[in-house]
Tab-separated table of C-alpha atoms and ligand atoms in Angstrom:
chain	number	residue	atom	x	y	z
A	1	MET	CA	0.056	-0.062	-0.014
A	2	ASN	CA	1.360	3.543	-0.991
A	3	ILE	CA	0.165	6.517	0.878
A	4	ILE	CA	0.717	10.266	1.146
A	5	LEU	CA	0.694	12.156	4.530
A	6	LEU	CA	-0.313	15.598	3.597
A	7	GLY	CA	-0.301	18.457	6.131
A	8	PRO	CA	1.410	21.721	7.076
A	9	PRO	CA	4.654	21.909	9.003
A	10	GLY	CA	4.139	20.286	12.388
A	11	ALA	CA	0.981	18.363	11.629
A	12	GLY	CA	2.568	15.194	12.833
A	13	LYS	CA	3.439	13.609	9.450
A	14	GLY	CA	6.845	12.451	10.568
A	15	THR	CA	5.638	11.045	13.897
A	16	GLN	CA	2.933	8.950	12.196
A	17	ALA	CA	5.110	7.886	9.447
A	18	ARG	CA	7.741	6.427	11.903
A	19	HIS	CA	4.919	4.392	13.638
A	20	LEU	CA	3.783	2.992	10.208
A	21	VAL	CA	7.401	2.019	9.441
A	22	ASP	CA	7.597	0.158	12.750
A	23	THR	CA	4.197	-1.543	12.611
A	24	ARG	CA	3.551	-2.110	8.855
A	25	ASP	CA	7.003	-2.603	7.449
A	26	MET	CA	6.444	0.428	5.237
A	27	ILE	CA	9.256	2.688	3.764
A	28	GLN	CA	9.045	6.407	4.860
A	29	LEU	CA	10.128	8.701	1.981
A	30	SER	CA	10.644	12.070	3.653
A	31	THR	CA	11.838	14.700	1.201
A	32	GLY	CA	12.740	17.011	4.140
A	33	ASP	CA	15.031	14.232	5.667
A	34	MET	CA	16.646	13.596	2.200
A	35	LEU	CA	17.318	17.199	1.698
A	36	ARG	CA	18.700	17.524	5.309
A	37	GLU	CA	21.012	14.521	4.467
A	38	ALA	CA	22.172	16.300	1.230
A	39	LYS	CA	22.692	19.559	3.305
A	40	ASP	CA	25.026	17.751	5.810
A	41	SER	CA	26.981	16.008	3.047
A	42	GLY	CA	28.310	19.402	1.956
A	43	THR	CA	27.848	18.671	-1.709
A	44	GLU	CA	27.024	21.645	-4.282
A	45	MET	CA	23.371	20.615	-4.202
A	46	GLY	CA	23.423	20.446	-0.387
A	47	ASN	CA	24.816	23.893	-0.096
A	48	LYS	CA	22.282	25.169	-2.564
A	49	VAL	CA	19.204	23.676	-0.534
A	50	ALA	CA	20.561	24.578	2.896
A	51	GLU	CA	19.621	28.458	2.455
A	52	VAL	CA	16.396	27.814	0.843
A	53	MET	CA	15.302	25.446	3.648
A	54	ALA	CA	16.461	27.787	6.469
A	55	ARG	CA	14.358	30.535	5.073
A	56	GLY	CA	11.376	28.167	4.975
A	57	ASP	CA	10.961	28.408	1.161
A	58	LEU	CA	10.397	25.248	-1.113
A	59	VAL	CA	13.298	23.615	-2.840
A	60	THR	CA	12.869	23.308	-6.634
A	61	ASP	CA	10.617	20.672	-8.177
A	62	ASP	CA	13.324	19.146	-10.200
A	63	ILE	CA	15.636	18.305	-7.158
A	64	VAL	CA	12.865	16.799	-4.994
A	65	ILE	CA	11.397	14.759	-7.906
A	66	GLY	CA	14.951	13.423	-8.707
A	67	LEU	CA	15.390	12.329	-5.070
A	68	ILE	CA	11.994	10.396	-5.042
A	69	ARG	CA	12.646	8.833	-8.534
A	70	GLU	CA	15.801	7.150	-7.165
A	71	LYS	CA	13.833	5.717	-4.024
A	72	LEU	CA	10.934	4.396	-6.085
A	73	GLU	CA	13.258	2.249	-8.167
A	74	GLY	CA	14.343	0.428	-4.889
A	75	ASP	CA	12.474	-2.186	-2.804
A	76	SER	CA	9.050	-1.095	-1.700
A	77	LYS	CA	8.492	-3.603	1.203
A	78	GLY	CA	5.002	-2.954	2.779
A	79	GLY	CA	4.582	0.143	0.672
A	80	PHE	CA	5.822	3.716	0.498
A	81	ILE	CA	4.902	6.577	2.824
A	82	PHE	CA	5.298	9.793	1.117
A	83	ASP	CA	6.060	12.309	3.862
A	84	GLY	CA	6.223	15.914	2.695
A	85	PHE	CA	6.043	15.044	-0.844
A	86	PRO	CA	4.348	16.119	-3.217
A	87	ARG	CA	4.194	19.806	-2.213
A	88	THR	CA	3.247	21.327	-5.531
A	89	LEU	CA	0.839	20.277	-8.365
A	90	ALA	CA	3.879	19.772	-10.550
A	91	GLN	CA	5.266	17.247	-7.992
A	92	ALA	CA	1.824	15.601	-7.851
A	93	ASP	CA	1.779	15.179	-11.580
A	94	ALA	CA	5.463	13.817	-11.542
A	95	LEU	CA	4.409	11.309	-8.774
A	96	ALA	CA	1.561	9.985	-10.827
A	97	ASP	CA	3.763	9.506	-13.737
A	98	LEU	CA	6.489	7.845	-11.682
A	99	MET	CA	4.083	5.431	-10.069
A	100	GLU	CA	2.728	4.594	-13.428
A	101	SER	CA	6.110	3.958	-14.971
A	102	THR	CA	7.078	1.689	-12.021
A	103	GLY	CA	3.795	-0.280	-12.157
A	104	GLN	CA	2.686	0.929	-8.756
A	105	THR	CA	-0.555	2.622	-7.474
A	106	LEU	CA	-1.342	5.399	-4.916
A	107	ASP	CA	-3.835	3.926	-2.550
A	108	ALA	CA	-4.667	6.840	-0.174
A	109	VAL	CA	-3.822	10.408	0.597
A	110	ILE	CA	-4.293	11.295	4.230
A	111	GLU	CA	-4.664	14.995	4.999
A	112	MET	CA	-3.821	15.783	8.730
A	113	GLN	CA	-5.673	18.975	9.855
A	114	VAL	CA	-4.281	21.021	12.668
A	115	ASP	CA	-4.804	24.726	13.347
A	116	ASP	CA	-1.935	27.250	13.007
A	117	ALA	CA	-1.785	28.121	16.723
A	118	ALA	CA	-1.068	24.372	17.575
A	119	LEU	CA	1.515	24.141	14.752
A	120	VAL	CA	3.647	26.976	16.270
A	121	GLU	CA	3.614	25.373	19.646
A	122	ARG	CA	4.512	22.021	18.104
A	123	ILE	CA	7.248	23.313	15.933
A	124	THR	CA	8.915	25.608	18.513
A	125	GLY	CA	8.933	22.730	21.057
A	126	ARG	CA	10.187	19.959	18.788
A	127	TYR	CA	13.499	18.338	19.040
A	128	THR	CA	14.997	15.080	17.743
A	129	CYS	CA	17.478	12.499	18.517
A	130	GLY	CA	20.631	13.263	16.354
A	131	GLU	CA	21.362	9.541	16.050
A	132	CYS	CA	18.029	7.650	15.202
A	133	GLY	CA	15.662	10.685	14.319
A	134	GLU	CA	13.119	9.977	17.070
A	135	VAL	CA	10.992	13.111	17.500
A	136	TYR	CA	10.137	14.654	20.820
A	137	HIS	CA	8.338	17.804	22.152
A	138	ASN	CA	9.234	19.660	25.362
A	139	VAL	CA	5.670	19.496	26.535
A	140	THR	CA	3.779	16.623	24.839
A	141	LYS	CA	6.454	14.014	24.288
A	142	ARG	CA	9.437	14.182	26.567
A	143	PRO	CA	11.890	11.378	26.753
A	144	LYS	CA	11.818	9.260	30.105
A	145	VAL	CA	15.238	10.535	30.960
A	146	GLU	CA	15.938	14.056	30.137
A	147	GLY	CA	18.293	14.321	27.108
A	148	VAL	CA	18.497	10.695	26.551
A	149	CYS	CA	16.623	9.148	23.567
A	150	ASP	CA	14.078	6.387	24.571
A	151	ASN	CA	14.609	4.651	21.283
A	152	CYS	CA	18.327	4.306	20.971
A	153	GLY	CA	19.739	5.571	24.151
A	154	ALA	CA	21.894	8.312	22.588
A	155	SER	CA	22.368	11.606	24.290
A	156	ASN	CA	22.414	13.774	21.152
A	157	MET	CA	19.225	15.847	20.986
A	158	LYS	CA	19.070	18.452	18.285
A	159	GLN	CA	16.733	21.233	16.914
A	160	ARG	CA	16.236	21.838	13.400
A	161	ALA	CA	17.658	25.146	11.847
A	162	ASP	CA	14.090	26.096	10.432
A	163	ASP	CA	12.258	25.394	13.668
A	164	ASN	CA	11.809	29.005	14.657
A	165	GLU	CA	8.828	31.281	14.373
A	166	GLU	CA	10.226	33.282	11.440
A	167	SER	CA	10.983	30.349	9.209
A	168	LEU	CA	7.703	28.714	10.341
A	169	ARG	CA	5.687	31.621	9.182
A	170	GLN	CA	7.270	31.312	5.685
A	171	ARG	CA	6.836	27.521	5.733
A	172	LEU	CA	3.077	28.105	6.449
A	173	MET	CA	2.855	30.701	3.649
A	174	GLU	CA	4.404	28.307	1.191
A	175	TYR	CA	2.055	25.489	2.360
A	176	TYR	CA	-1.003	27.475	1.951
A	177	LYS	CA	0.050	29.116	-1.496
A	178	LYS	CA	1.564	26.001	-3.097
A	179	THR	CA	0.663	22.648	-1.282
A	180	SER	CA	-2.868	23.258	-0.029
A	181	PRO	CA	-4.286	23.090	-3.637
A	182	LEU	CA	-3.350	19.425	-3.509
A	183	ILE	CA	-6.235	18.835	-1.108
A	184	GLY	CA	-8.680	19.710	-3.919
A	185	TYR	CA	-6.545	17.835	-6.507
A	186	TYR	CA	-6.651	14.478	-4.553
A	187	TYR	CA	-10.386	15.039	-3.482
A	188	ALA	CA	-11.224	15.276	-7.250
A	189	LYS	CA	-9.487	11.986	-7.801
A	190	GLY	CA	-11.239	10.280	-5.102
A	191	GLN	CA	-8.156	9.557	-3.020
A	192	LEU	CA	-8.357	11.985	-0.122
A	193	HIS	CA	-9.108	11.178	3.518
A	194	THR	CA	-8.916	13.568	6.333
A	195	VAL	CA	-7.925	12.992	9.892
A	196	ASP	CA	-7.992	15.191	12.930
A	197	GLY	CA	-4.466	16.010	13.446
A	198	LEU	CA	-5.102	17.873	16.659
A	199	ALA	CA	-6.061	14.664	18.512
A	200	ASP	CA	-3.532	12.770	20.771
A	201	ILE	CA	-0.827	10.981	18.897
A	202	ASP	CA	-2.536	7.619	19.682
A	203	ASP	CA	-5.894	8.768	18.465
A	204	VAL	CA	-4.376	10.013	15.306
A	205	ARG	CA	-2.621	6.705	14.780
A	206	ALA	CA	-5.993	4.979	15.206
A	207	SER	CA	-7.663	7.289	12.608
A	208	ILE	CA	-4.900	6.635	10.092
A	209	ALA	CA	-4.975	2.792	10.728
A	210	SER	CA	-8.942	2.896	10.136
A	211	VAL	CA	-8.217	4.536	6.681
A	212	LEU	CA	-5.587	2.049	5.869
A	213	ASP	CA	-7.474	-1.056	6.959
B	1	LIG	P1	9.932	18.823	6.065
B	1	LIG	O1	11.046	18.207	6.882
B	1	LIG	O2	9.163	17.930	5.220
B	1	LIG	O3	9.125	19.601	7.195
B	1	LIG	P2	7.636	19.959	7.270
B	1	LIG	O4	6.669	19.554	6.172
B	1	LIG	O5	7.621	21.423	7.631
B	1	LIG	O6	7.076	19.118	8.347
B	1	LIG	P3	7.795	18.862	9.705
B	1	LIG	O7	8.788	17.886	9.627
B	1	LIG	O8	8.253	20.149	10.201
B	1	LIG	O9	6.470	18.399	10.655
B	1	LIG	P4	5.737	17.047	10.710
B	1	LIG	O10	4.463	17.168	10.138
B	1	LIG	O11	6.533	15.941	10.259
B	1	LIG	O12	5.562	17.031	12.281
B	1	LIG	P5	6.250	15.995	13.320
B	1	LIG	O13	5.759	14.703	13.371
B	1	LIG	O14	7.707	16.210	13.414
B	1	LIG	O15	10.610	20.001	5.201
B	1	LIG	C1	11.546	20.925	5.659
B	1	LIG	C2	11.896	21.891	4.442
B	1	LIG	O16	12.537	21.012	3.537
B	1	LIG	C3	10.747	22.607	3.662
B	1	LIG	O17	10.475	23.879	4.473
B	1	LIG	C4	11.378	22.839	2.333
B	1	LIG	O18	12.286	23.830	2.282
B	1	LIG	C5	12.139	21.495	2.031
B	1	LIG	N1	11.238	20.482	1.432
B	1	LIG	C6	10.870	19.258	1.982
B	1	LIG	N2	10.225	18.522	1.085
B	1	LIG	C7	10.029	19.359	-0.098
B	1	LIG	C8	9.401	19.235	-1.344
B	1	LIG	N3	8.672	18.084	-1.492
B	1	LIG	N4	9.334	20.270	-2.259
B	1	LIG	C9	10.062	21.388	-1.834
B	1	LIG	N5	10.827	21.688	-0.862
B	1	LIG	C10	10.649	20.552	0.125
B	1	LIG	O19	5.714	16.657	14.688
B	1	LIG	C11	5.906	18.092	15.180
B	1	LIG	C12	6.022	18.274	16.672
B	1	LIG	O20	4.683	17.933	17.044
B	1	LIG	C13	6.940	17.019	17.316
B	1	LIG	O21	7.511	17.645	18.436
B	1	LIG	C14	5.875	15.909	17.713
B	1	LIG	O22	6.328	15.285	18.901
B	1	LIG	C15	4.701	16.784	18.038
B	1	LIG	N6	3.346	16.025	17.667
B	1	LIG	C16	3.128	15.243	16.643
B	1	LIG	N7	1.933	14.778	16.678
B	1	LIG	C17	1.334	15.231	17.669
B	1	LIG	C18	0.075	15.277	18.341
B	1	LIG	N8	-0.939	14.546	17.651
B	1	LIG	N9	-0.295	15.888	19.366
B	1	LIG	C19	0.666	16.726	20.043
B	1	LIG	N10	1.937	16.848	19.481
B	1	LIG	C20	2.300	16.158	18.454
């Protein structure tokens, strides 16, 4: 089964995708994670995208489509979770073409609805384990031992460079201008499902499970 998790920054896409990887043997394709890896590698492309991401703007379609194309050629295990992709109509069209050319289908698009005030709280309070990528929040999801990852035991918590109010405002602007038209696009294709992303993490998990099952 191949699905898209669609929603603004902080909607909980990454949190839910990691759970689906653990429980359903699916593969998370997060273009944000791929771009951060490219950024850390210090390549020419990485340096180019670093500034764009720090400002909260979208990286060009050709770069992200190229990243996804490479991944779709690999093993799909329990299916792909597209997390943060597509983000423009051009990316959505490219994904449809790529799926068709690799003989795969898109089974569901799950829109996670969260209001803007909650997004600001979630993003400014988020930190992640620098070793395994487990996501935490300074109010709603703290590790059992302060500073130590519950998942891998490392003591290397990090905050993303774009997780500040100024970048978040721009990321939200980009979402409403360029990504939100995808809601109508997938509704018209009969693929859209909506879940309440404001609910507790476990309740959001259950809503997504009921769509998938
Ligand atoms: P990306 O990394 O994709 O970031 P994003 O879409 O802004 O989403 P986030 O990762 O910030 O949030 P999330 O929805 O995954 O929330 P999370 O689960 O962490 O993109 C970053 C940048 O890369 C973009 O700005 C752009 O520049 C570039 N980029 C990426 N893809 C691109 C593309 N396709 N095209 C062009 N450019 C691209 O949760 C957030 C916090 O909330 C956590 O602390 C978590 O613990 C907490 N939380 C989660 N769920 C709940 C809940 N139900 N209740 C309470 N707290 C919760």
